[in-house]
Tab-separated table of C-alpha atoms in Angstrom:
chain	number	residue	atom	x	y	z
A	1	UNK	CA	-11.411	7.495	-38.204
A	2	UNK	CA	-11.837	8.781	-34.566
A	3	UNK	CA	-14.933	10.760	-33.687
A	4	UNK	CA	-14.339	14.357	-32.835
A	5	UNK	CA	-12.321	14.709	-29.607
A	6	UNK	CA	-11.247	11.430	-29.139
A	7	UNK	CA	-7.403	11.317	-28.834
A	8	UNK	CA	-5.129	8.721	-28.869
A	9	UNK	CA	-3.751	8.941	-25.336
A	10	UNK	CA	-0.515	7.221	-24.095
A	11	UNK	CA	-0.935	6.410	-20.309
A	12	UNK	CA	1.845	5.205	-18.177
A	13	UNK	CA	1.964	3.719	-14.733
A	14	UNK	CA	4.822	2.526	-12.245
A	15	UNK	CA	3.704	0.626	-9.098
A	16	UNK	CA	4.223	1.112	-5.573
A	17	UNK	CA	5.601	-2.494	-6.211
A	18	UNK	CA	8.718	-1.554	-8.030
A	19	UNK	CA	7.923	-3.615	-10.442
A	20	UNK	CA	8.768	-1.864	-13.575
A	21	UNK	CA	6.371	0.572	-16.070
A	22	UNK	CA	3.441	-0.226	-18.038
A	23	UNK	CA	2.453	1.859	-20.920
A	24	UNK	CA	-0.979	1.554	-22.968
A	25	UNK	CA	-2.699	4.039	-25.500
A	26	UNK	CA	-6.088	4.694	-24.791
A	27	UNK	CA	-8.760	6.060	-27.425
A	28	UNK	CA	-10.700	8.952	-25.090
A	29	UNK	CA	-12.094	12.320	-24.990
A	30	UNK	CA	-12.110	11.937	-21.444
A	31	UNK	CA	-15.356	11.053	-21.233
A	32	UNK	CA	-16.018	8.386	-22.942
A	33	UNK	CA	-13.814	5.025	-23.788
A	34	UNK	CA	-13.824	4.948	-27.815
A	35	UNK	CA	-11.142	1.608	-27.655
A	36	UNK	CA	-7.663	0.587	-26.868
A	37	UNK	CA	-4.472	0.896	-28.629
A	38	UNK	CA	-1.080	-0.722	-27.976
A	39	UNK	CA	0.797	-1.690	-25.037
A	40	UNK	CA	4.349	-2.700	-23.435
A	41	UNK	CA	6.005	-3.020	-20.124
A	42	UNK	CA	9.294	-2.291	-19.074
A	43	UNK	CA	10.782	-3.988	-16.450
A	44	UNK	CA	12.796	-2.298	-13.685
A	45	UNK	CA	16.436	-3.636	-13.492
A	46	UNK	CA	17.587	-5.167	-10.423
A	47	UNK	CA	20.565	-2.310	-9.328
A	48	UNK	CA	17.436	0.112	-11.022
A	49	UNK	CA	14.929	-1.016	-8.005
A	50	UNK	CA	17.507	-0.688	-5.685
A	51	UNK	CA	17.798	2.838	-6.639
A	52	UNK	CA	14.227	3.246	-6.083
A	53	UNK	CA	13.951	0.791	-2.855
A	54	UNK	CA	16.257	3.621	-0.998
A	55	UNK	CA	14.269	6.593	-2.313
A	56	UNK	CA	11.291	5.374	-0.504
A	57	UNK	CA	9.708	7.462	2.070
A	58	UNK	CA	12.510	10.089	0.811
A	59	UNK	CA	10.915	13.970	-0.006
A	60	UNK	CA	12.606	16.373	-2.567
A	61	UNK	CA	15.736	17.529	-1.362
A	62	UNK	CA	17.317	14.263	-0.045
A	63	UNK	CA	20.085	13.578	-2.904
A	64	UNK	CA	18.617	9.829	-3.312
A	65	UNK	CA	15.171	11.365	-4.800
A	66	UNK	CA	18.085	12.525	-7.992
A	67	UNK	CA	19.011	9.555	-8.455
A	68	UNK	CA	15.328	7.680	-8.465
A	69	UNK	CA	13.913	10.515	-10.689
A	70	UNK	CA	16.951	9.835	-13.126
A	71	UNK	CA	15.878	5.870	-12.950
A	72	UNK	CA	12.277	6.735	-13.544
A	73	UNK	CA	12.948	9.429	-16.488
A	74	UNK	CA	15.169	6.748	-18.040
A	75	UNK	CA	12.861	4.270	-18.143
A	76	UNK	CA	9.916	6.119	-19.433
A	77	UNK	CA	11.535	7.542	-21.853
A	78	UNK	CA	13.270	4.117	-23.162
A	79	UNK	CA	9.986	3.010	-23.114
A	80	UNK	CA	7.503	4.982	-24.557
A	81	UNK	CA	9.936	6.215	-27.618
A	82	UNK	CA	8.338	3.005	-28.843
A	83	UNK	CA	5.207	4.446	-29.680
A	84	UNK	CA	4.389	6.050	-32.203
A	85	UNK	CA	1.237	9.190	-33.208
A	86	UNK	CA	0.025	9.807	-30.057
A	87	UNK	CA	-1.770	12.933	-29.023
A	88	UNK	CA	-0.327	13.309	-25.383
A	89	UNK	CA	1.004	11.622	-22.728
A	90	UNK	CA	-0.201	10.927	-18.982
A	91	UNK	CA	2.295	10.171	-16.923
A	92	UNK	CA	2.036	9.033	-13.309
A	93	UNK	CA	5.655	8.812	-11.911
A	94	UNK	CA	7.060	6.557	-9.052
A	95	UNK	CA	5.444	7.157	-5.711
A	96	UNK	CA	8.444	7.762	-2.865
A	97	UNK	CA	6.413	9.152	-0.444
A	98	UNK	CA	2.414	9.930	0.527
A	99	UNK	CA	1.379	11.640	3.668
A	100	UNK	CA	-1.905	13.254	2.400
A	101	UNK	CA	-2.642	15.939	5.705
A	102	UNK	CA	1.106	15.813	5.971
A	103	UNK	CA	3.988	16.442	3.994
A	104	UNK	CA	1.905	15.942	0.876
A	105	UNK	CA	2.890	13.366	-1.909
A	106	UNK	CA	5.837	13.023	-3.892
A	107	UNK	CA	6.447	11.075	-6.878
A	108	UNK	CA	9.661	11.039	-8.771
A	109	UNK	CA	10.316	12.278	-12.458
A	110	UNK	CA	9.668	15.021	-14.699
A	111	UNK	CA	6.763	15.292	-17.211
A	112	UNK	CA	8.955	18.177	-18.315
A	113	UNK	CA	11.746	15.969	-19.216
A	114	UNK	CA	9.737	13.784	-20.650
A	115	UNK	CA	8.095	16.321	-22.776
A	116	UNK	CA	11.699	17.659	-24.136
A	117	UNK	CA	12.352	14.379	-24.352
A	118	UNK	CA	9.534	12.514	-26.201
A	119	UNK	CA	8.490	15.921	-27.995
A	120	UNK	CA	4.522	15.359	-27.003
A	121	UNK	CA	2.923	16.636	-24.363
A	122	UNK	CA	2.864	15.424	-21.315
A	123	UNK	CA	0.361	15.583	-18.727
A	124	UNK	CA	1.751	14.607	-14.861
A	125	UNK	CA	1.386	15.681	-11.183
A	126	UNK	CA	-1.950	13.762	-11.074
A	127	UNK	CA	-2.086	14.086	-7.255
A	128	UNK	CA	-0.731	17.102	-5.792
A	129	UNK	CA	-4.175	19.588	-6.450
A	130	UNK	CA	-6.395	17.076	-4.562
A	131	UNK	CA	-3.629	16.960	-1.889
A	132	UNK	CA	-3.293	20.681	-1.250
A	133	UNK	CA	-7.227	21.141	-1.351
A	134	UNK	CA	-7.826	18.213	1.220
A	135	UNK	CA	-8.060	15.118	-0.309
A	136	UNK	CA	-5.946	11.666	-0.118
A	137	UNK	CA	-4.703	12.103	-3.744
A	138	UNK	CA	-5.679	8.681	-4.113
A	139	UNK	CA	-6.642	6.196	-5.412
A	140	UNK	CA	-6.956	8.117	-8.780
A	141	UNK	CA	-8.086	5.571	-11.416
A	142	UNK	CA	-11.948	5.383	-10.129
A	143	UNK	CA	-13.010	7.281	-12.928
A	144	UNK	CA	-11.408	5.790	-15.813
A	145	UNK	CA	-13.314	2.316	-13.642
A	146	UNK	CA	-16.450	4.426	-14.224
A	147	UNK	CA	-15.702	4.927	-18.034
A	148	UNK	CA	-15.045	1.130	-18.212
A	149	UNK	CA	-18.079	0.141	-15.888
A	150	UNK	CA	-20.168	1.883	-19.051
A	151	UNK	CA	-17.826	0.356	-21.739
A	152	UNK	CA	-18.852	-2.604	-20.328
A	153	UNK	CA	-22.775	-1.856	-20.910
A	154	UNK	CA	-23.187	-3.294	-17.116
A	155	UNK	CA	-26.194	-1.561	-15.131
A	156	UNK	CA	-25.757	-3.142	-11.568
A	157	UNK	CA	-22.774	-2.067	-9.183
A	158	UNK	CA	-19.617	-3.593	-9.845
A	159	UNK	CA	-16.078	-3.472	-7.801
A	160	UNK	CA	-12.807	-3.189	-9.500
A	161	UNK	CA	-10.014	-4.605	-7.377
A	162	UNK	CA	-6.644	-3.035	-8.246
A	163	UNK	CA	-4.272	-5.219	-6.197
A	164	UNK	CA	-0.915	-3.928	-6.267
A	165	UNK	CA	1.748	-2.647	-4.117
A	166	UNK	CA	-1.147	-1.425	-2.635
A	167	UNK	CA	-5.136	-3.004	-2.574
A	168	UNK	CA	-7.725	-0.528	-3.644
A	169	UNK	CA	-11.657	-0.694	-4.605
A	170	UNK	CA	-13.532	1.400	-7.156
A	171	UNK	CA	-17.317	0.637	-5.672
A	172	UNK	CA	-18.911	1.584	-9.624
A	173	UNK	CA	-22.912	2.359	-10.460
A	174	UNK	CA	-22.522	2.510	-13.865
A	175	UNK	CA	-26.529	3.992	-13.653
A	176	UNK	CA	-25.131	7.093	-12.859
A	177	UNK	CA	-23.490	9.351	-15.653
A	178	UNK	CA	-21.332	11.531	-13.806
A	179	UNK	CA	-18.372	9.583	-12.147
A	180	UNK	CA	-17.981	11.611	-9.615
A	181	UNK	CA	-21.615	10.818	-8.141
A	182	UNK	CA	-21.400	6.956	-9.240
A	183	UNK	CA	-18.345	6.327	-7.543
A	184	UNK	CA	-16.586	5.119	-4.032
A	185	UNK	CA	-13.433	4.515	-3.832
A	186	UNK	CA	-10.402	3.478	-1.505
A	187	UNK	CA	-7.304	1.962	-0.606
A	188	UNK	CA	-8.498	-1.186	1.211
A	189	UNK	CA	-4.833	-2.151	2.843
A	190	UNK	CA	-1.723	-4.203	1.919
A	191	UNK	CA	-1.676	-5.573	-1.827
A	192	UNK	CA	1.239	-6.846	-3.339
A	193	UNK	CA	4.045	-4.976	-1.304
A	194	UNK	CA	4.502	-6.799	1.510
A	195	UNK	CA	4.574	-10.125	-0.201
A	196	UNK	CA	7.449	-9.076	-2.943
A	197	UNK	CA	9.609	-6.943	-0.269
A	198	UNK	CA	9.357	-10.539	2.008
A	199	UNK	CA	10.650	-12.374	-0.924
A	200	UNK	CA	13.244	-9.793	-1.637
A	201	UNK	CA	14.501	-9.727	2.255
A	202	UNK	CA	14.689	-13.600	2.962
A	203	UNK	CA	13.899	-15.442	-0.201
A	204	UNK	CA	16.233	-13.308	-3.200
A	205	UNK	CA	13.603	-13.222	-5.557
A	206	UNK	CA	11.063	-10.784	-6.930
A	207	UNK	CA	7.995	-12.484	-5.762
A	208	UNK	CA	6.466	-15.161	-4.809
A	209	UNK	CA	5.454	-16.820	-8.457
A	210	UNK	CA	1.884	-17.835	-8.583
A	211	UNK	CA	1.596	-18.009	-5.117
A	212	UNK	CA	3.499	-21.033	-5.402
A	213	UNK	CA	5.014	-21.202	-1.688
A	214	UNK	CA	1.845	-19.751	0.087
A	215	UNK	CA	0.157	-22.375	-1.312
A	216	UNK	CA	2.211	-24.407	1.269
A	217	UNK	CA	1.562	-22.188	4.147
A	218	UNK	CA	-0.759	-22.482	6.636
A	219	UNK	CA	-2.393	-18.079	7.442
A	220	UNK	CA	-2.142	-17.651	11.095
A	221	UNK	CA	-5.008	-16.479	12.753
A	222	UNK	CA	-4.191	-14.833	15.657
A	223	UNK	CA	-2.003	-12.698	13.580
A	224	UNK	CA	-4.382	-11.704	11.078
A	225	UNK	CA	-7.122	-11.183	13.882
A	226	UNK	CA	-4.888	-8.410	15.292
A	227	UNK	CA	-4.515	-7.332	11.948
A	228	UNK	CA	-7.796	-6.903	10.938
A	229	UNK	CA	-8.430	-5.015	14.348
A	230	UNK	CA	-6.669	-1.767	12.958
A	231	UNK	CA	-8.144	1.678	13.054
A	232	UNK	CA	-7.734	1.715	9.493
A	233	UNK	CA	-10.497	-0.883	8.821
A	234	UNK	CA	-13.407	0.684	10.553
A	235	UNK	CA	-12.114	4.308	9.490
A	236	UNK	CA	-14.596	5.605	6.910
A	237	UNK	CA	-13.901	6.266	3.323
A	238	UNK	CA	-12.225	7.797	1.240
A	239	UNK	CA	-8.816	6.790	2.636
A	240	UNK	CA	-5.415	6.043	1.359
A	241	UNK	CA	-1.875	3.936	2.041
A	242	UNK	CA	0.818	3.847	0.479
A	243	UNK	CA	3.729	0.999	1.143
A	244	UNK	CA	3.345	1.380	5.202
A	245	UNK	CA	0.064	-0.001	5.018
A	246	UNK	CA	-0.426	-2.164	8.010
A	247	UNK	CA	0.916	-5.573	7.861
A	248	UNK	CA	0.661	-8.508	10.469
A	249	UNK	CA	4.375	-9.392	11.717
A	250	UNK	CA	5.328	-12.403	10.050
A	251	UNK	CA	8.927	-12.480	11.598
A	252	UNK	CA	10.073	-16.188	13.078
A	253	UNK	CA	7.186	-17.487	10.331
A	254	UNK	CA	8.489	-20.331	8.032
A	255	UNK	CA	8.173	-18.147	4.559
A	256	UNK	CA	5.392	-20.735	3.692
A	257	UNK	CA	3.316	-19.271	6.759
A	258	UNK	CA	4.896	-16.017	6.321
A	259	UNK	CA	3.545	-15.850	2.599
A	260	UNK	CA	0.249	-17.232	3.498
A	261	UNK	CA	-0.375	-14.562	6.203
A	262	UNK	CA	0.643	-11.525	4.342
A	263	UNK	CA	-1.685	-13.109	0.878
A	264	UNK	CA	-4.539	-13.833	3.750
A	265	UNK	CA	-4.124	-10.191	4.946
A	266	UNK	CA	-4.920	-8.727	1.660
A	267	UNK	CA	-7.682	-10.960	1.530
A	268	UNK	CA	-9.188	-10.119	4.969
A	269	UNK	CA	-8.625	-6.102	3.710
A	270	UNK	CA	-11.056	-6.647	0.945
A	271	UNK	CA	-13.583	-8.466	3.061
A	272	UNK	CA	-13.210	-5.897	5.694
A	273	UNK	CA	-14.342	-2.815	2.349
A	274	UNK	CA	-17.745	-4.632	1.660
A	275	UNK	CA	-18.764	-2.753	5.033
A	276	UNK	CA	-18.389	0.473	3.512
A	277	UNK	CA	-20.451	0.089	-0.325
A	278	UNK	CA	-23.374	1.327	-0.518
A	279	UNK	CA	-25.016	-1.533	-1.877
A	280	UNK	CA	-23.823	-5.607	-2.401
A	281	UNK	CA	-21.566	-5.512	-6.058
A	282	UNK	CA	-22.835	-8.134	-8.191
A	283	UNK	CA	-19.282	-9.409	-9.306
A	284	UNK	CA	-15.435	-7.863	-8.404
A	285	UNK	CA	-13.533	-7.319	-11.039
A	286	UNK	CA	-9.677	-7.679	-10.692
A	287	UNK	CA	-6.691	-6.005	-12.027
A	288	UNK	CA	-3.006	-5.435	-11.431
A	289	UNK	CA	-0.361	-8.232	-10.341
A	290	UNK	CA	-2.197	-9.417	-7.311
A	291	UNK	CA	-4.739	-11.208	-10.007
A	292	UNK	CA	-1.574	-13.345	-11.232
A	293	UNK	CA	-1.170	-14.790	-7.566
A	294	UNK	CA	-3.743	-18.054	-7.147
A	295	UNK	CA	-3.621	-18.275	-4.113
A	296	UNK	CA	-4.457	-14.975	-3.306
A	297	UNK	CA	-7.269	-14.893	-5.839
A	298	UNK	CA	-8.892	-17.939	-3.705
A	299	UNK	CA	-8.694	-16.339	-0.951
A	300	UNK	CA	-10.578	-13.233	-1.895
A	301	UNK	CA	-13.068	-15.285	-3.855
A	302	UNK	CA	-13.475	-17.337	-0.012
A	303	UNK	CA	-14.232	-13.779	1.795
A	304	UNK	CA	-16.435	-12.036	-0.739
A	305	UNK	CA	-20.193	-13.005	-0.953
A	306	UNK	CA	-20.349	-12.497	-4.986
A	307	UNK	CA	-18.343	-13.778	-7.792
A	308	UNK	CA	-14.671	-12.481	-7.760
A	309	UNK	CA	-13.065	-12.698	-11.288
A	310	UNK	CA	-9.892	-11.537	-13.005
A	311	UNK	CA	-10.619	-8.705	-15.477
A	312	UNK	CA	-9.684	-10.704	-18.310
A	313	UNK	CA	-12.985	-12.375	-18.050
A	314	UNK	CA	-14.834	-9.261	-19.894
A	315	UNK	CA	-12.272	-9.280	-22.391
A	316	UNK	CA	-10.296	-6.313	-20.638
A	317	UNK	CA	-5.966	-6.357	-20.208
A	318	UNK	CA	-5.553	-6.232	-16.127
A	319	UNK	CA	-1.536	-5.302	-16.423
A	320	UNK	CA	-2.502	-1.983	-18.450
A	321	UNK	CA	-5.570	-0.995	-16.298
A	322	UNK	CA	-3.780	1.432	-14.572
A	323	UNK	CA	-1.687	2.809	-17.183
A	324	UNK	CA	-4.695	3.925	-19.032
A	325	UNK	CA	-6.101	5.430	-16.045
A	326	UNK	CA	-4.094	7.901	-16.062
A	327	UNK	CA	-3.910	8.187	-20.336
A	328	UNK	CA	-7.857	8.985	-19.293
A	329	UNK	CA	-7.260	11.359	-16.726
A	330	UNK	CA	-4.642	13.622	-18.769
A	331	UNK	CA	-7.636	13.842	-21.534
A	332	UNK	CA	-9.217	15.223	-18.521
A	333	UNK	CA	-7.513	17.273	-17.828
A	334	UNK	CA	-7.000	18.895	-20.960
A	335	UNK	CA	-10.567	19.337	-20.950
A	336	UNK	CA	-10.392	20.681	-17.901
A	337	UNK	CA	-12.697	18.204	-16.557
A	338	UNK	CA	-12.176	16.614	-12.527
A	339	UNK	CA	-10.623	13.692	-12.093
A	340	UNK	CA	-11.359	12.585	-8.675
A	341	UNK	CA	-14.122	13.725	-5.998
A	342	UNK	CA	-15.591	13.972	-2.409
A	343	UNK	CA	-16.238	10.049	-2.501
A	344	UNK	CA	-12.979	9.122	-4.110
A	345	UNK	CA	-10.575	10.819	-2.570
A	346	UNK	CA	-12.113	13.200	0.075
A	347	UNK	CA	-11.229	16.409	-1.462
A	348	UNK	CA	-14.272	18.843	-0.311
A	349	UNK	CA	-15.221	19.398	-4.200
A	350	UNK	CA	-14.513	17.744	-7.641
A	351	UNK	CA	-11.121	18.508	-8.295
A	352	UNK	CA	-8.996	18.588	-11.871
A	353	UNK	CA	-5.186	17.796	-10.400
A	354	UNK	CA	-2.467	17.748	-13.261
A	355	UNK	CA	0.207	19.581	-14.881
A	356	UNK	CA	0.221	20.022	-18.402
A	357	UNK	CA	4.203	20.535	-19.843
A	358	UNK	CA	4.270	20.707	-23.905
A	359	UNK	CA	7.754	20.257	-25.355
């Protein structure tokens, strides 16, 4: 039996890597992590990622946004139907396009539909409120690391990694109650993005398995020294990408060397965020696809001064991280509580972003 106001909370996620959707039930009040339900994943199709692929960078109003908002309602909704006795949903929808101090950010599908659809409530929109009152609308999960950080019963600081189309670090003092006070977080440049659309382009396959073929590459350093000289680096957090993140330019590379550059440059990102932590982590913990690549793995371990570890090793699912992020967040929101901050995302206050659609 679940303690008063803990829900069971179905959380989905679809990556900047176009990977497919992950799903995951989360047992929260929003507060507080009470334990963890079921999961699945849903791949993308092939001619369904090519949908997205030409969406990208597109804003509502272009006629190819219908079409990748049809793909992502589709697939959520195939998905999730699987599930059964949840309280609410919290759904995160494709990113297209993020230009926080721009255009805004867009990501495609409905919680509406999905609402009429699924017939439970649906909580989406998670970025556009922190957008609109300043902030980078991302990353949003640095909360929900929070939660975990005190799951965990850990009481020194901690980094969760979250490599994928994107890199991003959740800097975590789980000493501090409130998240919003015990928490820095930001995008920390290229994750898994540049690697898979490579692959795609010259190779004709999703990804570069295991880092199988960087393996045989050789990183090259003049490259990533230019690289690692962008303004982003030495810009102070919070801070944000989304699949333009800077990238050395790996064209005329063997894909061996190619692959071993663009892994090394998501390495040399997450060497380059230990400048801005307040204090030395004693271990990063990491989730999302990126962890699945070895090669990349040992080359983060090689630029970080403490232990770097998959989440798995404190018995936690890094493919469904994210996806209950945001199954945490819509219990926020309900609640009416914030779900990101000053030193997450930028915003000038804590912030509660969300829409919440009820069939």
């Amino acid at each position: 039996m679940l303690k008063a106001g803990v829900q069971r909370v179905l959380g989905t996620m679809s990556g900047t890597s176009l990977d497919g959707v992950d799903a995951a039930v989360l047992l929260t009040d929003g507060v507080e992590i009470a334990g963890f339900g079921e999961s699945a994943y849903r791949a993308y199709t092939a001619p369904e990622r090519a949908v997205l692929r030409a969406a990208l960078g597109c804003w509502p109003g272009d006629p190819r946004v219908e079409a990748a908002a049809e793909v992502v309602e589709t697939a959520h909704a195939e998905l999730l139907a699987g599930f059964e006795a949840v309280d609410m949903v919290g759904f995160h929808g494709q990113t297209l396009a993020h230009e926080p101090g721009g255009r805004g950010t867009h990501q495609a599908g409905s919680g509406q539909v999905l609402a009429q659809v699924l017939g439970w409530p649906v909580v989406w929109d998670f970025r556009s409120s922190d957008v609109r009152l300043g902030g980078q609308g991302a990353p949003l999960a640095p909360f929900y690391h929070h939660a975990l950080a005190r799951y965990l019963g850990l009481r020194a600081p901690v980094v969760f990694l979250n490599i994928g189309g994107v890199a991003n670090v959740t800097w975590v003092d789980p000493t501090v109650v409130a998240p919003e006070q015990g928490c820095v977080a930001f995008d920390c440049g290229p994750g898994n993005a540049p690697m898979d659309d490579y692959c795609a382009q010259h190779l004709g396959v999703a990804r570069d398995e295991d880092g199988a073929l960087a393996a045989q590459g050789t990183p090259q350093g003049a490259l990533l020294d230019r690289f690692a000289e962008h303004g982003f680096f030495r810009r102070i957090p919070p801070k944000s990408l989304d699949r333009a993140a800077p990238v050395p330019d790996v064209s005329g590379l063997s894909a061996q060397d190619a692959l071993a550059t663009l892994a090394a440059a998501c390495a040399t990102g997450v060497a380059l965020a230990f400048e801005h932590f307040p204090k030395a982590p004693e271990k990063v913990l990491v989730c999302g696809g990126g962890r699945h690549n070895a090669t990349l793995m040992a080359m983060i371990a090689a630029g970080c001064d403490c232990p770097v570890m998959a989440i798995e090793a404190v018995n936690l699912d890094g493919d469904m991280i994210e996806a209950q992020a945001f199954a945490f967040l819509a219990a926020r929101v309900a609640r009416g509580l914030p779900t990101s901050g000053p030193m997450t995302t930028g915003v000038a206050a804590p912030v509660g972003g969300g829409i919440l659609s009820k069939p």
